[in-house]
PDB file of C-alpha atoms and ligand atoms in Angstrom:
ATOM      1  CA  MET A  15      46.259  -2.371  39.125  1.00 34.00           C
ATOM      2  CA  SER A  16      46.920   0.521  36.046  1.00 38.00           C
ATOM      3  CA  ALA A  17      45.101  -1.886  33.490  1.00 42.00           C
ATOM      4  CA  ARG A  18      41.699  -0.784  35.998  1.00 50.00           C
ATOM      5  CA  SER A  19      39.711   1.699  35.397  1.00 54.00           C
ATOM      6  CA  ASP A  20      39.936   5.172  35.837  1.00 84.00           C
ATOM      7  CA  VAL A  21      36.486   5.559  36.204  1.00 91.00           C
ATOM      8  CA  LEU A  22      33.593   3.021  36.953  1.00 95.00           C
ATOM      9  CA  LEU A  23      29.723   3.973  35.853  1.00 96.00           C
ATOM     10  CA  PHE A  24      27.039   1.816  38.428  1.00 97.00           C
ATOM     11  CA  VAL A  25      24.702   1.378  36.098  1.00 98.00           C
ATOM     12  CA  GLY A  26      20.915  -0.257  37.475  1.00 98.00           C
ATOM     13  CA  PRO A  27      17.983   0.129  38.680  1.00 97.00           C
ATOM     14  CA  PRO A  28      16.616   1.738  42.784  1.00 96.00           C
ATOM     15  CA  GLY A  29      17.706  -0.969  45.126  1.00 96.00           C
ATOM     16  CA  SER A  30      19.788  -3.031  42.652  1.00 97.00           C
ATOM     17  CA  GLY A  31      22.305  -2.464  45.467  1.00 96.00           C
ATOM     18  CA  LYS A  32      24.949   0.056  43.898  1.00 97.00           C
ATOM     19  CA  GLY A  33      25.359   2.453  47.212  1.00 96.00           C
ATOM     20  CA  THR A  34      25.789  -0.749  48.952  1.00 95.00           C
ATOM     21  CA  LEU A  35      28.596  -2.145  46.322  1.00 97.00           C
ATOM     22  CA  SER A  36      30.339   0.963  46.533  1.00 97.00           C
ATOM     23  CA  ARG A  37      30.317   1.815  50.024  1.00 95.00           C
ATOM     24  CA  ARG A  38      32.172  -1.624  50.198  1.00 96.00           C
ATOM     25  CA  CYS A  39      34.122  -0.671  47.412  1.00 96.00           C
ATOM     26  CA  VAL A  40      35.193   3.236  48.668  1.00 95.00           C
ATOM     27  CA  LYS A  41      36.338   0.407  52.060  1.00 95.00           C
ATOM     28  CA  GLU A  42      37.658  -2.054  51.189  1.00 95.00           C
ATOM     29  CA  LEU A  43      39.467  -1.027  47.903  1.00 93.00           C
ATOM     30  CA  ASP A  44      40.201   2.614  47.992  1.00 92.00           C
ATOM     31  CA  TYR A  45      37.168   3.806  45.807  1.00 94.00           C
ATOM     32  CA  LYS A  46      35.698   7.069  46.257  1.00 93.00           C
ATOM     33  CA  GLN A  47      32.065   7.120  45.526  1.00 94.00           C
ATOM     34  CA  LEU A  48      30.219   9.989  43.909  1.00 94.00           C
ATOM     35  CA  SER A  49      26.491   9.746  44.313  1.00 95.00           C
ATOM     36  CA  THR A  50      24.436  11.766  42.763  1.00 96.00           C
ATOM     37  CA  GLY A  51      21.362  10.824  45.384  1.00 94.00           C
ATOM     38  CA  ASP A  52      23.210  11.342  47.868  1.00 92.00           C
ATOM     39  CA  LEU A  53      24.063  15.437  46.777  1.00 92.00           C
ATOM     40  CA  CYS A  54      21.129  16.103  45.513  1.00 94.00           C
ATOM     41  CA  ARG A  55      19.687  14.611  49.414  1.00 91.00           C
ATOM     42  CA  GLN A  56      22.284  16.453  50.983  1.00 90.00           C
ATOM     43  CA  HIS A  57      21.293  20.215  49.214  1.00 91.00           C
ATOM     44  CA  ILE A  58      17.653  19.384  50.305  1.00 92.00           C
ATOM     45  CA  ALA A  59      18.830  18.895  53.900  1.00 89.00           C
ATOM     46  CA  GLN A  60      20.941  22.170  53.843  1.00 91.00           C
ATOM     47  CA  GLY A  61      17.848  23.948  52.324  1.00 93.00           C
ATOM     48  CA  THR A  62      20.377  25.617  49.659  1.00 92.00           C
ATOM     49  CA  SER A  63      18.537  27.405  46.071  1.00 92.00           C
ATOM     50  CA  ILE A  64      19.322  23.347  44.541  1.00 92.00           C
ATOM     51  CA  GLY A  65      17.202  21.616  47.127  1.00 93.00           C
ATOM     52  CA  LYS A  66      14.199  23.370  47.076  1.00 94.00           C
ATOM     53  CA  ALA A  67      13.956  23.414  43.142  1.00 92.00           C
ATOM     54  CA  ILE A  68      14.499  19.823  43.057  1.00 95.00           C
ATOM     55  CA  ASP A  69      13.035  18.234  46.441  1.00 94.00           C
ATOM     56  CA  LEU A  70       9.525  17.714  44.604  1.00 93.00           C
ATOM     57  CA  ALA A  71      11.136  15.420  41.992  1.00 93.00           C
ATOM     58  CA  ILE A  72      13.330  13.683  44.335  1.00 94.00           C
ATOM     59  CA  LYS A  73       9.346  12.454  46.854  1.00 91.00           C
ATOM     60  CA  SER A  74       8.387  11.840  43.138  1.00 91.00           C
ATOM     61  CA  GLY A  75      11.046   8.994  42.047  1.00 92.00           C
ATOM     62  CA  LYS A  76      11.318  11.929  38.696  1.00 94.00           C
ATOM     63  CA  LEU A  77      14.704  11.756  37.257  1.00 96.00           C
ATOM     64  CA  VAL A  78      16.199  15.801  38.395  1.00 96.00           C
ATOM     65  CA  ASP A  79      16.843  17.828  35.520  1.00 96.00           C
ATOM     66  CA  ASP A  80      19.703  17.129  32.783  1.00 96.00           C
ATOM     67  CA  ALA A  81      21.569  19.808  33.010  1.00 94.00           C
ATOM     68  CA  LEU A  82      22.068  20.834  36.688  1.00 94.00           C
ATOM     69  CA  ILE A  83      22.918  17.111  37.627  1.00 96.00           C
ATOM     70  CA  ALA A  84      25.407  17.128  35.064  1.00 93.00           C
ATOM     71  CA  ASP A  85      26.690  21.035  36.912  1.00 91.00           C
ATOM     72  CA  MET A  86      27.055  18.696  40.741  1.00 91.00           C
ATOM     73  CA  VAL A  87      29.034  16.580  39.126  1.00 91.00           C
ATOM     74  CA  LYS A  88      31.216  18.346  36.735  1.00 88.00           C
ATOM     75  CA  GLU A  89      32.147  20.709  40.861  1.00 88.00           C
ATOM     76  CA  TRP A  90      32.772  18.006  41.942  1.00 90.00           C
ATOM     77  CA  PHE A  91      35.421  16.345  39.819  1.00 86.00           C
ATOM     78  CA  LEU A  92      36.778  18.809  40.034  1.00 83.00           C
ATOM     79  CA  GLN A  93      37.640  19.852  43.414  1.00 86.00           C
ATOM     80  CA  ALA A  94      37.896  16.828  44.581  1.00 79.00           C
ATOM     81  CA  GLY A  95      42.383  15.605  44.885  1.00 72.00           C
ATOM     82  CA  ASP A  96      42.657  12.383  43.479  1.00 71.00           C
ATOM     83  CA  ARG A  97      40.655  12.447  40.569  1.00 72.00           C
ATOM     84  CA  SER A  98      40.959   8.240  39.331  1.00 78.00           C
ATOM     85  CA  ARG A  99      39.775   5.328  40.895  1.00 88.00           C
ATOM     86  CA  VAL A 100      36.091   7.028  41.533  1.00 93.00           C
ATOM     87  CA  ILE A 101      32.691   5.033  41.226  1.00 96.00           C
ATOM     88  CA  LEU A 102      29.989   6.959  40.180  1.00 96.00           C
ATOM     89  CA  ASP A 103      26.892   5.646  41.426  1.00 96.00           C
ATOM     90  CA  GLY A 104      23.813   6.650  39.953  1.00 95.00           C
ATOM     91  CA  PHE A 105      25.464   9.000  37.276  1.00 97.00           C
ATOM     92  CA  PRO A 106      24.947   9.198  34.193  1.00 97.00           C
ATOM     93  CA  ARG A 107      21.412   7.779  34.290  1.00 97.00           C
ATOM     94  CA  THR A 108      20.310   9.984  30.833  1.00 98.00           C
ATOM     95  CA  VAL A 109      21.663   9.954  27.291  1.00 97.00           C
ATOM     96  CA  VAL A 110      22.482  13.604  27.557  1.00 97.00           C
ATOM     97  CA  GLN A 111      23.718  13.102  30.568  1.00 97.00           C
ATOM     98  CA  ALA A 112      26.433  10.581  29.742  1.00 97.00           C
ATOM     99  CA  ARG A 113      26.931  12.697  26.481  1.00 96.00           C
ATOM    100  CA  VAL A 114      28.139  15.663  28.666  1.00 94.00           C
ATOM    101  CA  PHE A 115      29.833  13.088  31.015  1.00 92.00           C
ATOM    102  CA  GLY A 116      31.591  11.830  27.964  1.00 90.00           C
ATOM    103  CA  ASP A 117      32.650  14.971  26.594  1.00 90.00           C
ATOM    104  CA  PHE A 118      34.050  16.563  30.205  1.00 87.00           C
ATOM    105  CA  VAL A 119      36.506  13.277  30.448  1.00 84.00           C
ATOM    106  CA  ALA A 120      37.358  13.547  27.440  1.00 82.00           C
ATOM    107  CA  LYS A 121      38.770  17.977  27.818  1.00 82.00           C
ATOM    108  CA  GLN A 122      39.429  17.457  31.731  1.00 76.00           C
ATOM    109  CA  LEU A 123      40.426  14.224  32.447  1.00 70.00           C
ATOM    110  CA  LYS A 124      41.683  12.711  30.375  1.00 63.00           C
ATOM    111  CA  HIS A 125      40.846   9.580  31.876  1.00 56.00           C
ATOM    112  CA  ASP A 126      41.238   6.418  29.891  1.00 61.00           C
ATOM    113  CA  ALA A 127      39.539   3.852  30.996  1.00 81.00           C
ATOM    114  CA  VAL A 128      35.692   4.865  31.704  1.00 89.00           C
ATOM    115  CA  SER A 129      33.663   1.434  32.070  1.00 91.00           C
ATOM    116  CA  VAL A 130      30.432   0.234  33.135  1.00 96.00           C
ATOM    117  CA  VAL A 131      29.472  -1.889  36.113  1.00 97.00           C
ATOM    118  CA  ARG A 132      25.727  -3.457  34.984  1.00 98.00           C
ATOM    119  CA  LEU A 133      23.741  -4.358  38.022  1.00 98.00           C
ATOM    120  CA  THR A 134      20.884  -6.464  37.156  1.00 98.00           C
ATOM    121  CA  VAL A 135      18.070  -7.034  39.462  1.00 97.00           C
ATOM    122  CA  SER A 136      13.934  -8.997  39.327  1.00 96.00           C
ATOM    123  CA  GLN A 137      11.959  -6.696  40.441  1.00 93.00           C
ATOM    124  CA  ASP A 138      10.290  -7.717  42.909  1.00 93.00           C
ATOM    125  CA  VAL A 139      13.587  -8.035  44.446  1.00 95.00           C
ATOM    126  CA  VAL A 140      14.233  -4.303  44.550  1.00 95.00           C
ATOM    127  CA  VAL A 141      10.308  -3.446  46.126  1.00 94.00           C
ATOM    128  CA  ASN A 142      10.948  -5.964  49.026  1.00 94.00           C
ATOM    129  CA  ARG A 143      15.146  -4.770  49.179  1.00 95.00           C
ATOM    130  CA  LEU A 144      13.026  -0.800  49.339  1.00 96.00           C
ATOM    131  CA  GLY A 145      10.380  -1.537  51.409  1.00 94.00           C
ATOM    132  CA  ALA A 146      12.519  -2.191  53.888  1.00 96.00           C
ATOM    133  CA  ARG A 147      15.395   0.570  53.626  1.00 97.00           C
ATOM    134  CA  VAL A 148      15.981   2.937  55.929  1.00 97.00           C
ATOM    135  CA  VAL A 149      18.206   5.759  55.647  1.00 96.00           C
ATOM    136  CA  CYS A 150      19.843   7.966  58.439  1.00 96.00           C
ATOM    137  CA  SER A 151      18.073  11.461  59.346  1.00 93.00           C
ATOM    138  CA  LYS A 152      21.022  12.749  59.347  1.00 92.00           C
ATOM    139  CA  ASN A 153      22.360  15.222  57.149  1.00 83.00           C
ATOM    140  CA  GLY A 154      25.965  14.051  56.400  1.00 84.00           C
ATOM    141  CA  CYS A 155      25.217  10.212  57.339  1.00 88.00           C
ATOM    142  CA  GLN A 156      22.750   8.702  55.574  1.00 87.00           C
ATOM    143  CA  ALA A 157      23.867   5.489  56.282  1.00 94.00           C
ATOM    144  CA  VAL A 158      21.877   3.006  55.494  1.00 96.00           C
ATOM    145  CA  TYR A 159      19.973   0.303  56.698  1.00 97.00           C
ATOM    146  CA  SER A 160      16.888  -2.938  56.471  1.00 97.00           C
ATOM    147  CA  THR A 161      14.069  -3.178  58.501  1.00 96.00           C
ATOM    148  CA  ASP A 162      14.479  -6.936  57.098  1.00 95.00           C
ATOM    149  CA  PRO A 163      15.525  -9.722  59.820  1.00 94.00           C
ATOM    150  CA  HIS A 164      17.086 -11.856  57.549  1.00 92.00           C
ATOM    151  CA  SER A 165      19.279  -8.551  56.059  1.00 94.00           C
ATOM    152  CA  PRO A 166      22.810  -8.139  57.510  1.00 93.00           C
ATOM    153  CA  PHE A 167      22.235  -4.217  57.523  1.00 95.00           C
ATOM    154  CA  VAL A 168      19.859  -4.609  60.544  1.00 97.00           C
ATOM    155  CA  SER A 169      20.919  -1.543  62.730  1.00 98.00           C
ATOM    156  CA  LEU A 170      21.810  -2.925  66.122  1.00 97.00           C
ATOM    157  CA  GLN A 171      18.888  -1.006  68.058  1.00 97.00           C
ATOM    158  CA  PRO A 172      15.411  -0.308  66.463  1.00 95.00           C
ATOM    159  CA  ASN A 173      15.193   3.393  64.425  1.00 96.00           C
ATOM    160  CA  ILE A 174      18.861   4.015  65.303  1.00 98.00           C
ATOM    161  CA  CYS A 175      22.190   4.836  63.599  1.00 98.00           C
ATOM    162  CA  ASP A 176      24.735   2.676  64.588  1.00 97.00           C
ATOM    163  CA  ARG A 177      26.683   5.776  63.652  1.00 97.00           C
ATOM    164  CA  CYS A 178      25.375   8.953  65.263  1.00 97.00           C
ATOM    165  CA  ALA A 179      22.927   7.767  67.212  1.00 97.00           C
ATOM    166  CA  SER A 180      20.127  10.435  65.141  1.00 97.00           C
ATOM    167  CA  ALA A 181      16.833   8.339  64.267  1.00 98.00           C
ATOM    168  CA  LEU A 182      16.385   6.388  61.168  1.00 98.00           C
ATOM    169  CA  ILE A 183      13.658   7.111  57.736  1.00 96.00           C
ATOM    170  CA  LYS A 184      12.048   6.370  55.289  1.00 95.00           C
ATOM    171  CA  ARG A 185      12.806   7.724  52.472  1.00 93.00           C
ATOM    172  CA  PRO A 186       9.867   9.254  50.326  1.00 91.00           C
ATOM    173  CA  ASP A 187      10.549   7.852  47.073  1.00 94.00           C
ATOM    174  CA  ASP A 188      10.708   4.688  48.970  1.00 95.00           C
ATOM    175  CA  GLU A 189       7.456   4.383  49.416  1.00 92.00           C
ATOM    176  CA  VAL A 190       5.170   2.439  47.196  1.00 91.00           C
ATOM    177  CA  SER A 191       4.200   4.411  43.659  1.00 91.00           C
ATOM    178  CA  ALA A 192       8.092   6.427  44.001  1.00 93.00           C
ATOM    179  CA  ILE A 193       9.475   2.788  43.249  1.00 94.00           C
ATOM    180  CA  VAL A 194       6.937   2.719  40.822  1.00 93.00           C
ATOM    181  CA  GLU A 195       7.792   5.801  39.235  1.00 94.00           C
ATOM    182  CA  ARG A 196      11.568   5.342  39.288  1.00 95.00           C
ATOM    183  CA  LEU A 197      11.324   1.823  38.291  1.00 96.00           C
ATOM    184  CA  LYS A 198       9.593   3.075  34.972  1.00 96.00           C
ATOM    185  CA  ILE A 199      12.580   6.023  34.354  1.00 96.00           C
ATOM    186  CA  TYR A 200      15.151   3.718  34.436  1.00 97.00           C
ATOM    187  CA  GLY A 201      13.590   1.327  32.180  1.00 96.00           C
ATOM    188  CA  MET A 202      13.004   3.973  29.861  1.00 96.00           C
ATOM    189  CA  HIS A 203      16.580   5.035  30.133  1.00 97.00           C
ATOM    190  CA  GLU A 204      18.975   1.600  30.622  1.00 96.00           C
ATOM    191  CA  VAL A 205      18.448   0.556  26.938  1.00 96.00           C
ATOM    192  CA  GLN A 206      19.777   3.814  25.315  1.00 97.00           C
ATOM    193  CA  LEU A 207      22.078   4.328  27.827  1.00 97.00           C
ATOM    194  CA  LEU A 208      24.176   0.680  27.835  1.00 97.00           C
ATOM    195  CA  ALA A 209      23.750   1.156  23.406  1.00 97.00           C
ATOM    196  CA  PHE A 210      25.512   5.392  24.335  1.00 96.00           C
ATOM    197  CA  TYR A 211      28.321   3.014  26.141  1.00 95.00           C
ATOM    198  CA  GLU A 212      28.360   0.728  23.266  1.00 94.00           C
ATOM    199  CA  THR A 213      28.829   3.225  20.487  1.00 93.00           C
ATOM    200  CA  LEU A 214      31.384   4.809  22.987  1.00 89.00           C
ATOM    201  CA  GLY A 215      33.358   1.593  23.386  1.00 89.00           C
ATOM    202  CA  TYR A 216      32.905   1.365  27.515  1.00 90.00           C
ATOM    203  CA  LYS A 217      33.701  -1.548  28.670  1.00 91.00           C
ATOM    204  CA  MET A 218      31.078  -3.264  30.460  1.00 95.00           C
ATOM    205  CA  VAL A 219      30.806  -6.132  33.259  1.00 96.00           C
ATOM    206  CA  THR A 220      27.118  -7.023  34.499  1.00 98.00           C
ATOM    207  CA  LEU A 221      27.037  -8.848  38.060  1.00 98.00           C
ATOM    208  CA  ASP A 222      23.492 -10.450  39.071  1.00 98.00           C
ATOM    209  CA  ALA A 223      22.971  -8.313  41.856  1.00 98.00           C
ATOM    210  CA  GLY A 224      19.962 -10.664  43.218  1.00 97.00           C
ATOM    211  CA  GLY A 225      21.665 -11.963  45.913  1.00 95.00           C
ATOM    212  CA  ALA A 226      22.968 -10.981  49.267  1.00 94.00           C
ATOM    213  CA  ALA A 227      25.277  -8.123  49.285  1.00 95.00           C
ATOM    214  CA  ASP A 228      28.531 -10.143  49.744  1.00 96.00           C
ATOM    215  CA  ASP A 229      27.828 -12.113  46.531  1.00 97.00           C
ATOM    216  CA  ILE A 230      27.804  -9.240  44.963  1.00 97.00           C
ATOM    217  CA  PHE A 231      30.992  -7.631  46.164  1.00 97.00           C
ATOM    218  CA  ALA A 232      32.561 -10.857  44.650  1.00 97.00           C
ATOM    219  CA  GLN A 233      31.627 -11.473  41.629  1.00 97.00           C
ATOM    220  CA  PHE A 234      32.737  -7.673  41.018  1.00 96.00           C
ATOM    221  CA  ALA A 235      35.966  -8.678  42.936  1.00 95.00           C
ATOM    222  CA  ARG A 236      36.500 -11.493  40.154  1.00 95.00           C
ATOM    223  CA  HIS A 237      36.068  -9.245  37.394  1.00 93.00           C
ATOM    224  CA  LEU A 238      38.391  -6.897  38.977  1.00 90.00           C
ATOM    225  CA  SER A 239      41.143  -9.712  39.262  1.00 89.00           C
ATOM    226  CA  SER A 240      40.661 -10.868  35.780  1.00 88.00           C
ATOM    227  CA  GLU A 241      40.577  -7.724  34.352  1.00 79.00           C
TER     228      GLU A 241
HETATM  229  P1  AMP B  10      19.055   7.045  44.074  1.00 54.60           P
HETATM  230  O1  AMP B  10      19.652   8.352  45.143  1.00 54.60           O
HETATM  231  O2  AMP B  10      20.334   7.513  43.340  1.00 54.60           O
HETATM  232  O3  AMP B  10      18.320   6.606  44.310  1.00 54.60           O
HETATM  233  O4  AMP B  10      18.568   8.633  43.156  1.00 54.60           O
HETATM  234  C1  AMP B  10      17.383   9.585  43.926  1.00 54.60           C
HETATM  235  C2  AMP B  10      16.901  11.059  43.451  1.00 54.60           C
HETATM  236  O5  AMP B  10      18.145  11.512  43.830  1.00 54.60           O
HETATM  237  C3  AMP B  10      16.745   9.920  42.079  1.00 54.60           C
HETATM  238  O6  AMP B  10      15.064   8.947  41.624  1.00 54.60           O
HETATM  239  C4  AMP B  10      15.925  11.081  41.053  1.00 54.60           C
HETATM  240  O7  AMP B  10      15.054  12.564  41.650  1.00 54.60           O
HETATM  241  C5  AMP B  10      17.525  11.901  42.070  1.00 54.60           C
HETATM  242  N1  AMP B  10      18.475  11.957  41.421  1.00 54.60           N
HETATM  243  C6  AMP B  10      20.022  11.177  41.556  1.00 54.60           C
HETATM  244  N2  AMP B  10      20.379  11.127  40.198  1.00 54.60           N
HETATM  245  C7  AMP B  10      19.848  11.343  39.032  1.00 54.60           C
HETATM  246  C8  AMP B  10      20.927  11.217  38.701  1.00 54.60           C
HETATM  247  N3  AMP B  10      21.957  11.399  37.960  1.00 54.60           N
HETATM  248  N4  AMP B  10      19.788  12.964  37.382  1.00 54.60           N
HETATM  249  C9  AMP B  10      18.804  12.802  37.077  1.00 54.60           C
HETATM  250  N5  AMP B  10      18.336  13.037  39.150  1.00 54.60           N
HETATM  251  C10 AMP B  10      18.689  11.886  39.905  1.00 54.60           C
END
């Protein structure tokens, strides 16, 4: 156990299953998940000044300002009680964010083990997954479902959240034009980000995220047991 990384950075395009894998790790492996996308959507739903400033960027699939995101993450870490065994889902997304986070880890968290879990998947799979994704409209729930009848994430009743019975909606950035933009932006940053992690000496594992959620989780669990 002690050899395991304290902070895992999940890196992968939108729709690669970072969120799904994170939630399973929280449930079954006692990790904590920080999703910067969820934090951003909470700000928007609550109508905070940050929410108002980032609303348009999110809807159109663009990235939110690096400094703003980095501040949200630092605040989350400083407020979190036990800061070990954390999964960062969707952060850092740029080298600027990775640099700020690397400094923060060194100064504040003293974690000796940050490692990267990279999820790879084809663009066709991403477009299909995100095209079928619906989420709970209730702020604070944000449960994720699929309308694909073959998916294990279909809700029990159409368009109703299993957990809180609120309506399910499509995320505005899961519209095709925004998906294309998000994939383009991800592609612009991925190579530099991974190269930067290499210079920092972070350990990295690559999972084939094109298959079923159970299969991705099994690959991840195998990786953990081999650490
Ligand atoms: P996600 O839920 O991870 O797909 O993120 C949804 C949206 O939130 C992204 O398309 C961005 O607009 C914003 N976002 C989330 N994380 C970040 C980040 N680390 N840097 C910049 N923008 C982000």
